[in-house]
Coordinates of C-alpha atoms in Angstrom, one line a residue:
Chain A
X1 CA 78.7 75.3 102.6
X2 CA 80.2 73.7 99.5
X3 CA 82.4 71.1 101.0
X4 CA 82.4 68.9 97.9
X5 CA 84.7 71.5 96.2
X6 CA 87.6 70.3 98.3
X7 CA 88.0 67.3 96.0
X8 CA 91.3 67.8 94.2
X9 CA 89.6 67.6 90.8
X10 CA 88.4 71.2 90.8
X11 CA 90.7 73.9 89.7
X12 CA 90.7 77.3 91.6
X13 CA 88.8 78.8 88.6
X14 CA 86.1 76.2 88.8
X15 CA 85.8 76.7 92.5
X16 CA 85.4 80.4 92.0
X17 CA 82.7 79.9 89.4
X18 CA 80.8 77.6 91.7
X19 CA 81.1 80.1 94.6
X20 CA 79.9 82.9 92.3
X21 CA 76.9 80.8 91.3
X22 CA 76.1 80.0 94.9
X23 CA 76.4 83.7 95.9
X24 CA 74.1 84.6 93.0
X25 CA 71.6 82.0 94.2
X26 CA 71.8 83.3 97.8
X27 CA 71.2 86.9 96.7
X28 CA 68.3 86.0 94.4
X29 CA 66.7 83.9 97.1
X30 CA 67.1 86.6 99.6
X31 CA 65.5 89.1 97.2
X32 CA 62.4 87.1 96.2
X33 CA 61.5 84.5 98.7
X34 CA 58.6 85.4 100.9
X35 CA 58.1 88.8 99.2
X36 CA 54.6 90.2 99.8
X37 CA 53.3 93.4 98.3
X38 CA 54.7 95.6 95.6
X39 CA 58.0 94.7 94.0
X40 CA 58.7 98.3 93.7
X41 CA 59.1 98.5 97.4
X42 CA 60.5 95.0 98.2
X43 CA 63.4 95.0 95.7
X44 CA 65.0 98.3 96.7
X45 CA 64.4 97.6 100.4
X46 CA 66.0 94.2 100.3
X47 CA 68.5 95.3 97.8
X48 CA 70.0 97.9 100.2
X49 CA 70.2 95.2 102.8
X50 CA 72.0 92.8 100.4
X51 CA 74.3 95.5 99.3
X52 CA 75.2 96.4 102.9
X53 CA 75.8 92.8 104.0
X54 CA 77.9 92.1 100.9
X55 CA 80.1 95.1 101.6
X56 CA 80.6 94.2 105.2
X57 CA 81.3 90.5 104.5
X58 CA 83.7 91.4 101.7
X59 CA 85.5 94.0 103.9
X60 CA 85.9 91.5 106.8
X61 CA 87.0 88.7 104.4
X62 CA 89.7 90.8 102.7
X63 CA 90.9 92.4 106.0
X64 CA 91.4 88.9 107.5
X65 CA 93.2 87.3 104.6
X66 CA 95.5 90.3 104.3
X67 CA 96.2 90.2 108.0
X68 CA 96.9 86.5 107.9
X69 CA 99.3 87.0 105.0
X70 CA 101.4 89.7 106.7
X71 CA 101.6 87.7 110.0
X72 CA 102.1 84.4 108.1
X73 CA 99.6 82.9 110.5
X74 CA 96.2 81.5 109.7
X75 CA 94.5 81.8 113.1
X76 CA 95.0 85.5 113.6
X77 CA 92.3 88.1 112.8
X78 CA 92.4 91.9 112.9
X79 CA 90.1 91.7 115.9
X80 CA 93.0 90.1 117.9
X81 CA 95.1 93.2 117.2
X82 CA 92.5 95.4 118.9
X83 CA 91.4 97.1 115.7
X84 CA 87.7 97.0 116.6
X85 CA 88.5 97.8 120.2
X86 CA 90.2 101.0 118.9
X87 CA 87.1 101.8 116.9
X88 CA 84.9 101.4 119.9
X89 CA 87.2 103.6 122.0
X90 CA 87.0 106.3 119.3
X91 CA 83.2 106.2 119.5
X92 CA 83.1 106.2 123.2
X93 CA 85.5 109.1 123.5
X94 CA 83.3 111.1 121.1
X95 CA 80.2 110.5 123.2
X96 CA 82.1 111.1 126.4
X97 CA 83.2 114.6 125.2
X98 CA 80.4 115.6 122.9
X99 CA 77.4 114.1 124.8
X100 CA 74.8 111.8 123.4
X101 CA 72.5 114.4 121.9
X102 CA 75.1 116.2 119.8
X103 CA 76.6 112.8 118.8
X104 CA 73.2 111.5 117.6
X105 CA 72.4 114.6 115.7
X106 CA 75.9 114.9 114.1
X107 CA 76.0 114.4 110.3
X108 CA 76.5 110.6 110.0
X109 CA 78.7 110.6 106.9
X110 CA 81.0 113.3 108.2
X111 CA 81.3 111.5 111.5
X112 CA 82.1 108.3 109.8
X113 CA 84.7 109.9 107.6
X114 CA 86.3 111.5 110.7
X115 CA 86.2 108.2 112.6
X116 CA 87.9 106.3 109.7
X117 CA 90.6 109.0 109.3
X118 CA 91.2 108.9 113.1
X119 CA 91.4 105.1 113.0
X120 CA 93.8 105.0 110.1
X121 CA 95.9 107.8 111.7
X122 CA 96.0 106.1 115.2
X123 CA 96.7 102.6 113.9
X124 CA 99.4 103.9 111.5
X125 CA 101.1 105.8 114.2
X126 CA 100.9 102.9 116.5
X127 CA 102.3 100.4 114.0
X128 CA 105.0 102.8 112.7
X129 CA 106.2 103.2 116.2
X130 CA 106.1 99.5 116.9
X131 CA 107.8 98.6 113.6
X132 CA 110.7 100.9 114.4
X133 CA 111.0 99.4 117.9
X134 CA 110.3 95.8 117.3
X135 CA 112.0 96.0 113.9
X136 CA 111.5 92.5 112.7
X137 CA 109.4 90.6 115.1
X138 CA 105.8 90.5 113.9
X139 CA 104.8 88.3 116.8
X140 CA 105.9 90.9 119.3
X141 CA 103.8 93.3 117.3
X142 CA 100.8 91.1 117.5
X143 CA 101.3 90.6 121.2
X144 CA 101.6 94.3 121.8
X145 CA 98.4 94.6 119.7
X146 CA 96.6 92.3 122.0
X147 CA 97.7 94.3 125.0
X148 CA 96.7 97.5 123.4
X149 CA 93.3 95.9 122.6
X150 CA 92.8 95.2 126.2
X151 CA 93.9 98.8 127.1
X152 CA 91.4 100.2 124.5
X153 CA 88.6 98.1 125.8
X154 CA 89.3 99.0 129.4
X155 CA 89.5 102.7 128.6
X156 CA 86.3 102.6 126.7
X157 CA 84.7 100.6 129.6
X158 CA 85.9 103.2 132.1
X159 CA 84.4 106.0 130.1
X160 CA 81.2 104.1 129.6
X161 CA 80.8 103.9 133.4
X162 CA 81.4 107.6 133.8
X163 CA 78.9 109.0 131.2
X164 CA 75.3 109.6 132.2
X165 CA 72.6 107.0 131.4
X166 CA 71.1 108.9 128.5
X167 CA 74.5 109.1 126.7
X168 CA 75.0 105.5 127.5
X169 CA 71.8 104.5 125.8
X170 CA 73.0 106.3 122.7
X171 CA 76.3 104.6 122.9
X172 CA 74.7 101.2 123.3
X173 CA 72.7 101.8 120.3
X174 CA 75.7 102.5 118.1
X175 CA 77.9 99.8 119.6
X176 CA 75.8 96.7 119.4
X177 CA 74.6 96.8 115.8
X178 CA 73.8 93.7 113.9
X179 CA 73.4 92.6 110.3
X180 CA 69.8 93.6 110.4
X181 CA 70.3 97.2 111.4
X182 CA 72.9 98.4 108.8
X183 CA 73.0 102.2 108.8
X184 CA 71.8 103.0 105.3
X185 CA 73.1 106.6 105.4
X186 CA 76.6 105.2 105.5
X187 CA 76.3 102.7 102.7
X188 CA 77.4 105.0 99.9
X189 CA 80.5 106.3 101.8
X190 CA 81.4 102.8 102.8
X191 CA 81.0 101.5 99.3
X192 CA 83.4 104.2 98.0
X193 CA 85.9 103.4 100.8
X194 CA 85.7 99.7 100.1
X195 CA 86.1 100.1 96.3
X196 CA 89.0 102.4 96.9
X197 CA 90.8 99.9 99.0
X198 CA 89.9 97.2 96.4
X199 CA 91.9 99.1 93.8
X200 CA 94.7 99.5 96.2
X201 CA 94.8 95.8 97.1
X202 CA 94.7 95.0 93.3
X203 CA 97.9 97.0 92.8
X204 CA 99.6 95.2 95.7
X205 CA 98.6 91.7 94.6
X206 CA 102.0 90.5 93.2
X207 CA 103.8 91.8 96.3
X208 CA 101.2 90.1 98.6
X209 CA 101.9 86.8 97.0
X210 CA 105.6 87.2 97.7
X211 CA 104.9 88.1 101.3
X212 CA 103.6 84.5 101.6
X213 CA 107.3 83.4 101.6
X214 CA 108.0 85.3 104.8
X215 CA 109.8 88.5 105.6
X216 CA 113.3 87.4 104.7
X217 CA 112.5 85.9 101.3
X218 CA 110.2 88.8 100.5
X219 CA 113.1 91.3 101.1
X220 CA 115.4 89.0 99.2
X221 CA 113.1 89.2 96.2
X222 CA 113.1 93.0 96.3
X223 CA 109.7 93.7 98.0
X224 CA 109.8 97.0 99.9
X225 CA 108.7 95.1 103.0
X226 CA 108.2 97.9 105.4
X227 CA 106.3 100.0 102.9
X228 CA 104.0 97.1 101.7
X229 CA 103.2 96.0 105.3
X230 CA 102.4 99.6 106.3
X231 CA 100.1 99.9 103.4
X232 CA 98.4 96.7 104.2
X233 CA 97.9 97.8 107.8
X234 CA 96.3 101.0 106.6
X235 CA 94.0 99.0 104.3
X236 CA 93.0 96.8 107.2
X237 CA 92.3 99.8 109.3
X238 CA 90.0 101.2 106.7
X239 CA 88.2 97.9 106.1
X240 CA 87.7 97.2 109.8
X241 CA 86.5 100.8 110.4
X242 CA 83.9 100.4 107.6
X243 CA 82.6 97.0 108.7
X244 CA 82.5 97.9 112.4
X245 CA 80.7 101.2 111.7
X246 CA 78.1 99.4 109.6
X247 CA 77.4 96.3 111.7
X248 CA 79.6 96.3 114.8
X249 CA 82.5 94.0 115.7
X250 CA 82.6 90.4 114.5
X251 CA 85.4 88.2 115.8
X252 CA 85.5 84.8 114.2
X253 CA 83.6 85.4 110.9
X254 CA 86.8 86.4 109.0
X255 CA 88.6 83.4 110.4
X256 CA 85.9 81.1 109.1
X257 CA 85.7 82.5 105.5
X258 CA 89.5 82.9 105.1
X259 CA 90.3 79.4 106.1
X260 CA 87.5 78.0 104.0
X261 CA 88.9 80.0 101.1
X262 CA 92.4 78.5 101.6
X263 CA 91.0 75.1 101.8
X264 CA 88.9 75.3 98.6
X265 CA 91.3 77.3 96.4
X266 CA 94.6 75.4 97.3
X267 CA 96.8 78.1 95.9
X268 CA 99.0 80.9 97.2
X269 CA 97.7 83.5 94.8
X270 CA 95.8 86.3 96.3
X271 CA 94.1 87.0 93.0
X272 CA 92.2 83.7 93.6
X273 CA 92.0 83.6 97.4
X274 CA 90.6 87.1 98.0
X275 CA 87.6 86.7 95.5
X276 CA 86.9 83.3 97.0
X277 CA 86.9 84.7 100.6
X278 CA 84.6 87.5 99.5
X279 CA 82.2 85.2 97.8
X280 CA 82.2 82.8 100.8
X281 CA 81.4 85.7 103.1
X282 CA 78.5 86.7 100.9
X283 CA 77.2 83.1 100.7
X284 CA 77.6 82.7 104.5
X285 CA 75.9 86.0 105.4
X286 CA 73.2 86.2 102.8
X287 CA 72.5 82.5 102.3
X288 CA 72.6 82.1 106.0
X289 CA 70.1 85.0 106.4
X290 CA 67.8 83.4 103.9
X291 CA 67.8 80.0 105.6
X292 CA 67.4 81.5 109.1
X293 CA 64.8 84.2 108.3
X294 CA 62.7 82.7 105.6
X295 CA 63.1 79.0 106.2
X296 CA 63.3 78.7 110.0
X297 CA 61.6 82.0 110.8
X298 CA 64.3 83.3 113.2
X299 CA 65.3 86.9 113.6
X300 CA 68.8 88.3 113.7
X301 CA 70.4 85.2 115.2
X302 CA 72.8 84.8 112.2
X303 CA 75.6 86.8 113.7
X304 CA 75.5 84.6 116.8
X305 CA 75.5 81.3 114.9
X306 CA 78.3 82.4 112.6
X307 CA 80.4 83.4 115.6
X308 CA 79.6 80.1 117.3
X309 CA 80.7 78.1 114.2
X310 CA 83.7 80.4 113.7
X311 CA 84.7 79.9 117.4
X312 CA 84.5 76.2 117.1
X313 CA 86.6 76.3 113.9
X314 CA 89.1 78.5 115.8
X315 CA 89.4 75.9 118.6
X316 CA 89.6 73.0 116.2
X317 CA 92.5 74.8 114.3
X318 CA 94.3 75.5 117.6
X319 CA 94.0 71.8 118.6
X320 CA 95.1 70.6 115.1
X321 CA 98.1 72.9 115.2
X322 CA 99.0 71.6 118.6
X323 CA 99.1 68.0 117.4
X324 CA 101.5 68.7 114.6
Chain B
X1 CA 133.1 92.7 95.5
X2 CA 131.3 92.8 98.8
X3 CA 132.9 95.2 101.2
X4 CA 131.9 95.6 104.8
X5 CA 133.2 98.7 106.6
X6 CA 133.4 98.5 110.4
X7 CA 130.1 96.6 110.7
X8 CA 128.7 96.0 114.1
X9 CA 125.5 94.6 115.5
X10 CA 124.5 94.8 119.1
X11 CA 121.6 93.3 121.0
X12 CA 121.4 95.3 124.2
X13 CA 124.9 95.4 125.5
X14 CA 126.1 92.3 123.7
X15 CA 128.1 92.8 120.4
X16 CA 127.2 89.9 118.2
X17 CA 129.2 91.3 115.3
X18 CA 132.0 93.5 116.4
X19 CA 133.6 96.0 114.0
X20 CA 134.0 93.7 111.0
X21 CA 135.9 95.1 108.0
X22 CA 136.0 92.6 105.3
X23 CA 136.4 92.3 101.5
X24 CA 134.8 89.3 99.9
X25 CA 136.4 88.9 96.5
X26 CA 134.1 88.7 93.4
X27 CA 133.9 85.5 91.3
X28 CA 134.5 82.5 93.4
X29 CA 133.2 80.5 96.4
X30 CA 133.8 82.1 99.8
X31 CA 133.0 80.1 102.9
X32 CA 132.4 81.6 106.3
X33 CA 133.2 79.2 109.1
X34 CA 133.4 79.4 112.9
X35 CA 131.9 78.1 116.0
X36 CA 128.3 78.6 117.1
X37 CA 127.5 82.2 118.1
X38 CA 130.5 83.6 116.1
X39 CA 128.2 86.0 114.3
X40 CA 128.4 84.3 110.8
X41 CA 124.7 84.4 110.1
X42 CA 124.2 87.8 111.6
X43 CA 127.0 89.2 109.3
X44 CA 125.4 87.5 106.3
X45 CA 122.0 89.0 107.2
X46 CA 123.4 92.5 107.4
X47 CA 125.2 92.1 104.1
X48 CA 121.9 91.1 102.5
X49 CA 119.9 94.0 104.2
X50 CA 117.7 91.5 106.2
X51 CA 119.0 93.0 109.4
X52 CA 119.9 96.6 110.2
X53 CA 123.4 97.3 111.3
X54 CA 124.1 99.0 114.6
X55 CA 127.1 100.6 113.0
X56 CA 129.2 100.5 109.8
X57 CA 128.2 100.1 106.1
X58 CA 128.2 97.4 103.5
X59 CA 128.5 97.9 99.8
X60 CA 128.0 95.3 97.0
X61 CA 129.7 96.4 93.7
X62 CA 129.8 99.9 95.2
X63 CA 126.0 99.9 96.0
X64 CA 125.3 100.7 99.7
X65 CA 122.8 98.0 100.8
X66 CA 120.9 100.3 103.2
X67 CA 120.2 103.0 100.7
X68 CA 119.9 101.2 97.4
X69 CA 116.3 100.3 96.5
X70 CA 115.5 96.8 97.5
X71 CA 114.4 95.7 94.0
X72 CA 117.6 96.9 92.5
X73 CA 119.6 94.9 94.9
X74 CA 117.3 91.9 94.4
X75 CA 118.6 91.7 90.8
X76 CA 122.2 91.7 91.9
X77 CA 122.3 89.8 95.2
X78 CA 120.2 86.9 96.6
X79 CA 120.1 85.4 100.1
X80 CA 118.7 82.3 101.5
X81 CA 118.5 81.8 105.3
X82 CA 118.1 78.7 107.3
X83 CA 114.5 78.6 108.4
X84 CA 111.9 79.1 105.8
X85 CA 108.5 78.4 107.3
X86 CA 105.6 79.0 104.9
X87 CA 102.0 78.7 105.8
X88 CA 100.6 79.1 102.3
X89 CA 100.2 76.2 99.9
X90 CA 102.8 76.6 97.2
X91 CA 104.0 74.1 94.7
X92 CA 107.7 73.7 94.1
X93 CA 107.4 75.2 90.6
X94 CA 105.5 78.2 91.9
X95 CA 108.1 78.7 94.6
X96 CA 111.0 78.7 92.1
X97 CA 108.9 81.0 89.9
X98 CA 109.1 83.6 92.8
X99 CA 112.8 83.8 92.1
X100 CA 111.9 85.7 88.9
X101 CA 109.9 88.3 90.8
X102 CA 112.7 90.8 90.9
X103 CA 112.9 90.6 87.1
X104 CA 109.2 90.4 86.0
X105 CA 107.2 91.4 89.1
X106 CA 104.9 88.3 89.0
X107 CA 104.2 88.1 85.2
X108 CA 106.4 85.3 83.9
X109 CA 107.9 85.7 80.5
X110 CA 109.3 83.0 78.2
X111 CA 112.8 83.8 79.5
X112 CA 111.6 83.5 83.1
X113 CA 110.2 80.0 82.4
X114 CA 113.5 78.9 80.9
X115 CA 115.3 80.1 84.1
X116 CA 112.8 78.2 86.2
X117 CA 113.2 75.0 84.2
X118 CA 117.0 75.2 84.4
X119 CA 116.9 75.7 88.2
X120 CA 114.5 72.6 88.5
X121 CA 117.0 70.6 86.5
X122 CA 120.1 71.8 88.4
X123 CA 118.6 70.7 91.7
X124 CA 117.1 67.5 90.5
X125 CA 113.5 68.6 91.3
X126 CA 111.8 67.5 88.1
X127 CA 109.8 64.7 89.7
X128 CA 108.7 67.0 92.6
X129 CA 107.9 70.2 90.7
X130 CA 104.2 69.9 91.0
X131 CA 104.2 68.8 94.7
X132 CA 103.2 71.2 97.5
X133 CA 106.0 72.3 99.8
X134 CA 104.3 70.9 102.9
X135 CA 104.4 67.5 101.3
X136 CA 108.2 67.5 101.0
X137 CA 111.0 66.4 103.4
X138 CA 113.2 69.0 104.9
X139 CA 116.0 68.3 102.4
X140 CA 113.7 68.4 99.4
X141 CA 112.3 71.7 100.6
X142 CA 115.8 73.1 101.1
X143 CA 116.7 72.2 97.5
X144 CA 113.5 73.9 96.3
X145 CA 114.5 77.1 98.1
X146 CA 118.0 77.0 96.6
X147 CA 116.5 76.5 93.2
X148 CA 114.4 79.7 93.8
X149 CA 117.6 81.6 94.6
X150 CA 119.3 80.2 91.5
X151 CA 116.3 81.2 89.3
X152 CA 116.8 84.7 90.7
X153 CA 120.0 84.6 88.6
X154 CA 122.0 87.2 90.6
X155 CA 125.8 87.9 90.5
X156 CA 126.0 87.4 94.2
X157 CA 124.5 84.3 95.9
X158 CA 124.5 84.2 99.7
X159 CA 123.5 81.0 101.4
X160 CA 123.2 80.5 105.2
X161 CA 124.0 76.8 105.9
X162 CA 122.7 75.5 102.6
X163 CA 123.7 71.9 103.5
X164 CA 121.3 71.7 106.4
X165 CA 119.0 68.7 106.1
X166 CA 120.8 67.4 103.0
X167 CA 122.1 63.8 102.6
X168 CA 125.7 63.3 101.4
X169 CA 124.7 63.0 97.8
X170 CA 122.7 66.1 97.7
X171 CA 125.1 68.0 99.9
X172 CA 127.9 67.2 97.4
X173 CA 125.6 68.0 94.5
X174 CA 124.8 71.4 96.0
X175 CA 128.5 72.3 96.6
X176 CA 129.4 71.1 93.1
X177 CA 126.7 73.3 91.7
X178 CA 128.0 76.3 93.6
X179 CA 131.5 75.6 92.4
X180 CA 130.2 75.4 88.8
X181 CA 128.2 78.6 89.2
X182 CA 131.3 80.4 90.3
X183 CA 133.8 78.9 87.8
X184 CA 131.5 78.8 84.7
X185 CA 129.1 81.7 85.2
X186 CA 131.4 84.0 87.2
X187 CA 129.1 84.2 90.1
X188 CA 130.2 85.1 93.6
X189 CA 129.0 82.6 96.1
X190 CA 129.2 83.2 99.9
X191 CA 128.3 80.3 102.2
X192 CA 128.1 79.9 105.9
X193 CA 129.3 76.3 106.5
X194 CA 129.8 74.1 109.5
X195 CA 131.5 71.3 107.8
X196 CA 135.1 72.4 107.3
X197 CA 135.8 69.6 104.9
X198 CA 133.2 70.9 102.5
X199 CA 134.7 74.3 102.9
X200 CA 138.1 73.0 102.3
X201 CA 137.2 71.0 99.2
X202 CA 135.0 73.5 97.4
X203 CA 135.9 77.0 98.3
X204 CA 138.5 79.4 97.0
X205 CA 138.5 81.7 100.0
X206 CA 137.7 81.1 103.7
X207 CA 136.7 83.6 106.4
X208 CA 136.8 82.3 109.9
X209 CA 134.8 84.2 112.6
X210 CA 135.0 83.9 116.3
X211 CA 133.3 86.0 119.0
X212 CA 131.9 88.5 116.5
X213 CA 135.2 89.2 114.9
X214 CA 137.1 87.9 111.9
X215 CA 139.6 85.6 113.4
X216 CA 141.4 84.6 110.2
X217 CA 140.9 84.8 106.5
X218 CA 142.7 83.7 103.4
X219 CA 142.8 81.3 100.4
X220 CA 141.4 77.8 101.4
X221 CA 144.8 76.0 101.6
X222 CA 146.2 78.6 103.9
X223 CA 143.2 78.3 106.3
X224 CA 142.9 74.5 106.5
X225 CA 145.9 74.1 108.8
X226 CA 146.0 72.4 112.2
X227 CA 147.1 75.5 114.1
X228 CA 144.6 77.9 112.5
X229 CA 141.6 75.6 112.9
X230 CA 142.5 74.4 116.4
X231 CA 142.7 78.1 117.5
X232 CA 139.3 78.9 116.0
X233 CA 137.4 76.0 117.3
X234 CA 139.3 75.5 120.5
X235 CA 139.8 71.8 120.0
X236 CA 142.5 69.5 118.5
X237 CA 142.1 69.3 114.8
X238 CA 144.5 67.4 112.5
X239 CA 144.7 68.0 108.8
X240 CA 145.7 65.2 106.3
X241 CA 146.3 65.4 102.6
X242 CA 144.1 62.9 100.8
X243 CA 144.1 62.7 97.1
X244 CA 145.5 66.2 96.8
X245 CA 142.8 67.7 99.1
X246 CA 143.2 68.9 102.7
X247 CA 140.9 66.9 105.0
X248 CA 140.4 67.7 108.7
X249 CA 140.0 65.0 111.3
X250 CA 138.6 66.0 114.6
X251 CA 136.8 62.9 115.9
X252 CA 137.5 61.1 119.2

């Protein structure tokens, strides 16, 4: 990780250039190191993997930064609001009612599209309702989100106990994916979804910067607060659906890259923070994969290590916040 | 003119603002005074669309604040509340630049920059303009936020306890600035104030609130009277004339 960039001498643009270079190095290393046999096979094979990891990392990074902006809190992640719990519940319900076999043979893209639509629909409904109730208190919203997260997890847990062992095996297979088992049939759809939200976020950039000032100041400056926050919540729902569908839930990874991005960029501008967070995510996932797989010869332990580091950072931030 | 029509705000069964009908005259400084919990800040929040009303309506120059698009209102009315916690790292100059958002939506023009520079000068922030907000004292930060609101350049400026955290010099500077904005630029300034002597010295019009209702209102000299003030604050307040100004004494 490029700690040296924290020195005040580097402008955000220079930091971005360094990060982009590091990301390029990571990707190249991942593609060529230890390649045996024909390039015609190795490059497309690894390329798909890089592509998938980059998409997922970017989606998690952007979702986390956006979530932290609208909650004005840098230790929250969409995972805390029960977004991925909702996604798991949606999957469990499908297997519960359809059965494992028809689930497994269902058209993957169609299913993914349905799940995403369902996720966006449900979370929008939930947050609309909450926003009208809790009107102005985002902390109440987050708290309710946590409670709903527990509810979703418990409901999914209950159904998982009720289904037959064969269905459960199918379920386990789709629930505990890792960065090594990215579902390639979903990559194209996911890419389209992520690029779409990218354009959407691009158009919201100026308003997002203003949201940094808090709800009252944002309204004072003429941002249609309720509309912008609803849009951001929908974007987060899409990004979390996509990343969870591709690799499964990750809790602390977003926290890690978003806070590193704030630290390195030292600016409030989302036009700088978001690219930095995406690049950091790519460096952490692909660079980390290279080091683990090719240098140390481990398999698939990256997600665990990242979660461990992220968890430690989370605790450190809590303690630091306590001291202030 | 700001006109509130039977405005109420309830939390559960408690009416915090109770059926307030009020005209705040255009051009001039109006201070809202009153004891804690009188509903002053709540009323200001509803006038500035930060808080939904339970009942009633508010118009600013005839524009209904609940139905007028937020960005249209943002070019006409600005509001600064007391607590402004920000977790992002923002420099003073960038913060003040946000005041131009209603006009230029994030792309600063030459005109925007001149407004920003003027606001920095007015609030004596030149030496601090490249510092980050979290490196400033409470009073310095307060001045930076007021500068943002000034850069917004609206006809109506609403400030909720703007003198919080300010030392005497900067408190006086702030009030002089508001006075000047009203007299020279024709702006309408509405302030929630706790220091009745600041209210007496610098405002044209005073609205006193108590228990969610308007207890008394009128031109400043008519309001700064022992009987009126003692009634509102439920304590013995004497008023002396010093150098042609009415000064209240309530210590001891």
